[in-house]
Tab-separated table of C-alpha atoms in Angstrom:
chain	number	residue	atom	x	y	z
A	1	MET	CA	4.582	11.480	17.019
A	2	GLY	CA	3.086	13.144	20.076
A	3	TYR	CA	0.749	11.414	22.485
A	4	ILE	CA	-1.477	11.804	25.527
A	5	PHE	CA	-2.559	8.829	27.592
A	6	TRP	CA	-5.047	8.790	30.434
A	7	ARG	CA	-4.683	6.826	33.636
A	8	GLU	CA	-6.728	6.592	36.794
A	9	GLU	CA	-4.983	7.271	40.077
A	10	GLY	CA	-6.749	7.520	43.414
A	11	GLY	CA	-10.142	7.640	41.713
A	12	ARG	CA	-9.049	10.581	39.554
A	13	LEU	CA	-8.410	10.557	35.799
A	14	ASP	CA	-5.068	12.129	34.900
A	15	ALA	CA	-3.540	12.910	31.512
A	16	ALA	CA	0.131	12.115	31.011
A	17	GLY	CA	2.713	12.858	28.374
A	18	PRO	CA	4.668	15.904	27.113
A	19	ILE	CA	1.711	17.348	25.180
A	20	ALA	CA	-0.564	17.075	28.208
A	21	LYS	CA	1.948	19.052	30.267
A	22	ASN	CA	2.180	21.746	27.609
A	23	ILE	CA	-1.509	22.337	26.950
A	24	GLY	CA	-2.673	21.943	30.559
A	25	PRO	CA	-5.397	19.908	32.296
A	26	GLY	CA	-8.305	21.973	30.953
A	27	ARG	CA	-7.527	21.349	27.299
A	28	THR	CA	-6.590	17.698	27.841
A	29	GLU	CA	-9.893	17.073	29.604
A	30	ALA	CA	-11.814	18.812	26.817
A	31	LEU	CA	-9.951	16.672	24.289
A	32	ARG	CA	-10.699	13.483	26.208
A	33	GLN	CA	-14.395	14.263	26.366
A	34	HIS	CA	-14.511	15.224	22.686
A	35	LEU	CA	-12.917	11.897	21.696
A	36	GLY	CA	-14.908	9.868	24.231
A	37	LEU	CA	-11.789	8.419	25.876
A	38	LYS	CA	-11.465	6.756	29.271
A	39	ALA	CA	-8.761	5.428	31.574
A	40	GLY	CA	-6.259	3.330	29.639
A	41	ASP	CA	-6.914	5.129	26.354
A	42	ALA	CA	-4.446	7.268	24.416
A	43	ALA	CA	-4.451	9.852	21.638
A	44	PHE	CA	-1.601	10.276	19.150
A	45	PHE	CA	-0.741	13.448	17.227
A	46	LEU	CA	1.129	14.366	14.067
A	47	ALA	CA	1.349	17.867	12.635
A	48	GLY	CA	2.277	19.499	9.364
A	49	LYS	CA	1.110	18.938	5.817
A	50	PRO	CA	-1.082	15.824	5.585
A	51	GLU	CA	0.863	14.347	2.670
A	52	THR	CA	4.021	14.297	4.795
A	53	PHE	CA	2.605	12.439	7.800
A	54	GLU	CA	-0.395	10.426	6.565
A	55	ALA	CA	1.766	7.400	5.739
A	56	VAL	CA	3.341	7.430	9.215
A	57	ALA	CA	-0.046	7.841	10.893
A	58	GLY	CA	-1.459	4.980	8.842
A	59	LYS	CA	1.386	2.639	9.800
A	60	ALA	CA	1.023	3.575	13.464
A	61	ARG	CA	-2.724	2.929	13.350
A	62	ASN	CA	-2.197	-0.472	11.710
A	63	GLU	CA	0.486	-1.501	14.182
A	64	ILE	CA	-1.569	-0.409	17.199
A	65	GLY	CA	-4.582	-2.259	15.827
A	66	ARG	CA	-2.507	-5.400	15.340
A	67	GLU	CA	-0.946	-5.291	18.811
A	68	LEU	CA	-4.274	-4.697	20.547
A	69	GLY	CA	-6.103	-7.319	18.504
A	70	LEU	CA	-8.486	-4.740	17.045
A	71	THR	CA	-7.751	-5.569	13.389
A	72	ARG	CA	-10.026	-8.100	11.724
A	73	THR	CA	-7.824	-10.626	9.982
A	74	ASP	CA	-10.366	-13.180	8.784
A	75	GLU	CA	-12.269	-11.151	6.178
A	76	PHE	CA	-11.881	-8.926	3.142
A	77	ARG	CA	-13.158	-5.342	3.431
A	78	PHE	CA	-13.521	-3.309	0.228
A	79	ALA	CA	-13.803	0.461	-0.208
A	80	TRP	CA	-14.262	2.549	-3.354
A	81	ILE	CA	-12.249	5.775	-3.326
A	82	VAL	CA	-13.733	8.419	-5.641
A	83	ASP	CA	-13.734	12.182	-6.313
A	84	PHE	CA	-9.970	12.533	-6.609
A	85	PRO	CA	-8.765	16.144	-6.841
A	86	MET	CA	-7.725	16.955	-10.402
A	87	PHE	CA	-5.063	19.482	-9.386
A	88	GLU	CA	-2.858	20.283	-6.430
A	89	ARG	CA	-0.558	23.125	-5.438
A	90	THR	CA	3.132	22.244	-5.312
A	91	ASP	CA	5.573	23.472	-2.670
A	92	GLU	CA	6.614	26.178	-5.142
A	93	GLY	CA	3.001	27.396	-5.356
A	94	LYS	CA	2.441	26.043	-8.869
A	95	ILE	CA	-0.759	24.316	-9.972
A	96	ASP	CA	-0.078	20.800	-11.218
A	97	PHE	CA	-1.930	17.550	-11.791
A	98	SER	CA	-2.381	15.528	-8.629
A	99	HIS	CA	-2.788	12.099	-10.228
A	100	ASN	CA	-3.749	11.216	-13.807
A	101	PRO	CA	-3.640	14.216	-16.182
A	102	PHE	CA	-5.639	12.366	-18.849
A	103	SER	CA	-8.759	11.820	-16.738
A	104	MET	CA	-11.973	13.683	-17.494
A	105	PRO	CA	-12.684	16.482	-14.995
A	106	GLN	CA	-16.095	16.267	-13.393
A	107	GLY	CA	-18.166	19.025	-14.960
A	108	GLY	CA	-16.061	19.203	-18.118
A	109	MET	CA	-15.023	22.597	-19.468
A	110	GLU	CA	-17.350	24.467	-17.102
A	111	ALA	CA	-15.542	23.051	-14.051
A	112	LEU	CA	-12.196	24.252	-15.426
A	113	ALA	CA	-13.435	27.849	-15.456
A	114	GLY	CA	-13.332	28.071	-11.656
A	115	ASP	CA	-10.814	27.343	-8.932
A	116	PRO	CA	-8.564	24.490	-10.169
A	117	LEU	CA	-8.120	23.146	-6.643
A	118	LYS	CA	-11.873	22.498	-6.416
A	119	VAL	CA	-12.024	20.421	-9.609
A	120	ARG	CA	-12.659	16.713	-9.101
A	121	ALA	CA	-11.652	14.069	-11.604
A	122	PHE	CA	-13.487	10.976	-12.772
A	123	GLN	CA	-10.945	8.689	-11.116
A	124	TYR	CA	-11.532	5.789	-8.782
A	125	ASP	CA	-9.638	3.174	-6.797
A	126	LEU	CA	-10.849	-0.002	-5.134
A	127	ALA	CA	-9.028	-0.763	-1.897
A	128	CYS	CA	-9.154	-4.058	-0.034
A	129	ASN	CA	-7.965	-4.276	3.551
A	130	GLY	CA	-6.018	-1.070	3.065
A	131	TYR	CA	-4.289	-2.091	-0.178
A	132	GLU	CA	-5.005	-0.457	-3.527
A	133	LEU	CA	-6.368	-3.330	-5.612
A	134	ILE	CA	-7.869	-1.627	-8.668
A	135	SER	CA	-7.218	1.791	-10.181
A	136	GLY	CA	-9.036	3.425	-13.076
A	137	GLY	CA	-10.907	6.397	-14.432
A	138	ILE	CA	-12.840	7.964	-17.287
A	139	ARG	CA	-10.577	9.217	-20.057
A	140	ASN	CA	-10.640	12.855	-21.121
A	141	HIS	CA	-11.583	12.253	-24.775
A	142	THR	CA	-12.313	15.883	-25.771
A	143	PRO	CA	-9.229	17.775	-27.051
A	144	GLU	CA	-10.546	21.212	-26.038
A	145	ILE	CA	-11.096	20.108	-22.435
A	146	MET	CA	-7.713	18.374	-22.342
A	147	PHE	CA	-5.923	21.471	-23.679
A	148	ARG	CA	-7.603	23.620	-21.014
A	149	ALA	CA	-6.718	21.183	-18.216
A	150	PHE	CA	-3.065	21.130	-19.287
A	151	GLU	CA	-3.066	24.923	-19.641
A	152	LEU	CA	-4.095	25.276	-15.989
A	153	ALA	CA	-1.127	23.082	-15.068
A	154	GLY	CA	1.249	25.274	-17.077
A	155	TYR	CA	1.515	23.263	-20.291
A	156	PRO	CA	0.769	25.252	-23.485
A	157	ALA	CA	-1.198	23.673	-26.334
A	158	ALA	CA	1.931	23.424	-28.496
A	159	GLU	CA	3.654	21.253	-25.893
A	160	VAL	CA	0.606	19.019	-25.558
A	161	GLU	CA	0.517	18.593	-29.347
A	162	ALA	CA	4.228	17.807	-29.438
A	163	ARG	CA	4.189	15.269	-26.603
A	164	PHE	CA	0.789	13.648	-27.079
A	165	GLY	CA	0.006	14.452	-30.704
A	166	GLY	CA	-1.013	10.927	-31.629
A	167	MET	CA	-3.628	10.734	-28.895
A	168	VAL	CA	-4.955	14.235	-29.621
A	169	LYS	CA	-5.272	13.394	-33.306
A	170	ALA	CA	-7.198	10.211	-32.495
A	171	PHE	CA	-9.601	12.147	-30.283
A	172	ARG	CA	-10.226	14.682	-33.056
A	173	PHE	CA	-11.611	11.853	-35.165
A	174	GLY	CA	-14.362	11.381	-32.618
A	175	ALA	CA	-13.327	8.933	-29.920
A	176	PRO	CA	-16.381	8.044	-27.788
A	177	PRO	CA	-16.433	8.474	-24.003
A	178	HIS	CA	-14.473	5.613	-22.528
A	179	GLY	CA	-12.795	4.469	-19.332
A	180	GLY	CA	-11.635	1.417	-17.497
A	181	CYS	CA	-9.604	0.010	-14.676
A	182	ALA	CA	-6.888	-2.526	-14.014
A	183	MET	CA	-6.252	-4.861	-11.111
A	184	GLY	CA	-2.911	-5.448	-9.452
A	185	ILE	CA	-2.809	-9.230	-9.767
A	186	ASP	CA	0.196	-9.557	-7.456
A	187	ARG	CA	-1.624	-7.634	-4.727
A	188	ALA	CA	-4.732	-9.787	-5.121
A	189	VAL	CA	-2.626	-12.944	-4.802
A	190	MET	CA	-0.876	-11.475	-1.750
A	191	LEU	CA	-4.227	-10.936	-0.026
A	192	LEU	CA	-5.559	-14.365	-0.974
A	193	ALA	CA	-2.350	-16.026	0.237
A	194	ASP	CA	-2.432	-13.957	3.464
A	195	GLU	CA	1.132	-12.783	2.883
A	196	PRO	CA	2.256	-9.492	4.489
A	197	ASN	CA	4.853	-8.759	1.789
A	198	ILE	CA	4.146	-8.654	-1.941
A	199	ARG	CA	7.665	-9.965	-2.626
A	200	GLU	CA	6.512	-13.369	-1.385
A	201	VAL	CA	4.110	-13.776	-4.320
A	202	ILE	CA	6.132	-12.179	-7.122
A	203	MET	CA	7.861	-14.744	-9.305
A	204	PHE	CA	11.032	-12.704	-9.827
A	205	PRO	CA	11.212	-10.082	-7.035
A	206	MET	CA	13.827	-7.373	-7.291
A	207	ASN	CA	16.009	-6.043	-4.517
A	208	GLN	CA	16.282	-2.398	-3.473
A	209	ARG	CA	18.703	-1.769	-6.342
A	210	ALA	CA	16.130	-3.023	-8.881
A	211	GLU	CA	18.189	-6.159	-9.518
A	212	ASP	CA	16.684	-9.580	-10.212
A	213	MET	CA	19.152	-11.857	-8.464
A	214	LEU	CA	17.622	-15.063	-9.855
A	215	MET	CA	17.804	-13.979	-13.482
A	216	GLY	CA	20.964	-11.916	-13.067
A	217	ALA	CA	19.271	-8.832	-14.461
A	218	PRO	CA	20.019	-6.226	-15.485
A	219	SER	CA	23.174	-7.416	-17.239
A	220	ASP	CA	25.760	-5.369	-19.074
A	221	PRO	CA	24.778	-4.734	-22.712
A	222	THR	CA	26.989	-5.962	-25.514
A	223	ASN	CA	28.623	-3.594	-27.994
A	224	GLU	CA	26.319	-4.943	-30.704
A	225	GLN	CA	23.234	-4.085	-28.638
A	226	LEU	CA	24.507	-0.588	-27.959
A	227	ARG	CA	25.230	0.031	-31.639
A	228	GLU	CA	21.776	-1.210	-32.589
A	229	LEU	CA	20.210	1.364	-30.257
A	230	ARG	CA	22.734	4.048	-31.202
A	231	LEU	CA	23.908	4.352	-27.612
A	232	ARG	CA	27.367	4.898	-26.202
A	233	VAL	CA	28.555	4.240	-22.647
A	234	VAL	CA	30.871	6.894	-21.246
A	235	ALA	CA	33.075	5.789	-18.364
A	236	LYS	CA	32.966	7.771	-15.134
A	237	ASP	CA	35.835	10.150	-14.458
């Protein structure tokens, strides 16, 4: 993370830091004025693809806010997040779904005739104090639109029929428009209990190896259980 901080020396405002030295006083002063900064303020920088540094930037912002006493800790702030992109381009240049492939695209079939990266989905989240509390959307209930959406992501109709045939068949019988959402109860309890870690409110939290130490799970299956599921365990070489 790069930074520039401004300090006042001898009645003059100077910019300090490696980035300030590289871009020169003219650009640092233009940046300061654009951001409305003064002596004692700082600007932090991250570069690259947003999805690779947004999490780091968010943590830095939260930590700086906590240290400087800028974060409000005695209230709940809610924010609806809407207009999710339906598709994204992968590192290999392929078009793929960005979130929920079964959501209805805004604009229906007409929207899928244009640039896939401009299509928005009927998806929504409710965040509270920076935590995702509720997630939901409107279901794509029209087989023709669903086939087209999957086709844009590189999935032929035959594969959709093979993998999701039961749902497609149900929609062909005339499922009405429908949608919904679900709340993360553990996250809600965490916020109400003012706990910084969700593990403190989960009854049986797991460790980083997905083990429940209290219940001793997962345990080794018995031979009878393996035979019932027609499974066989092969020892490592």
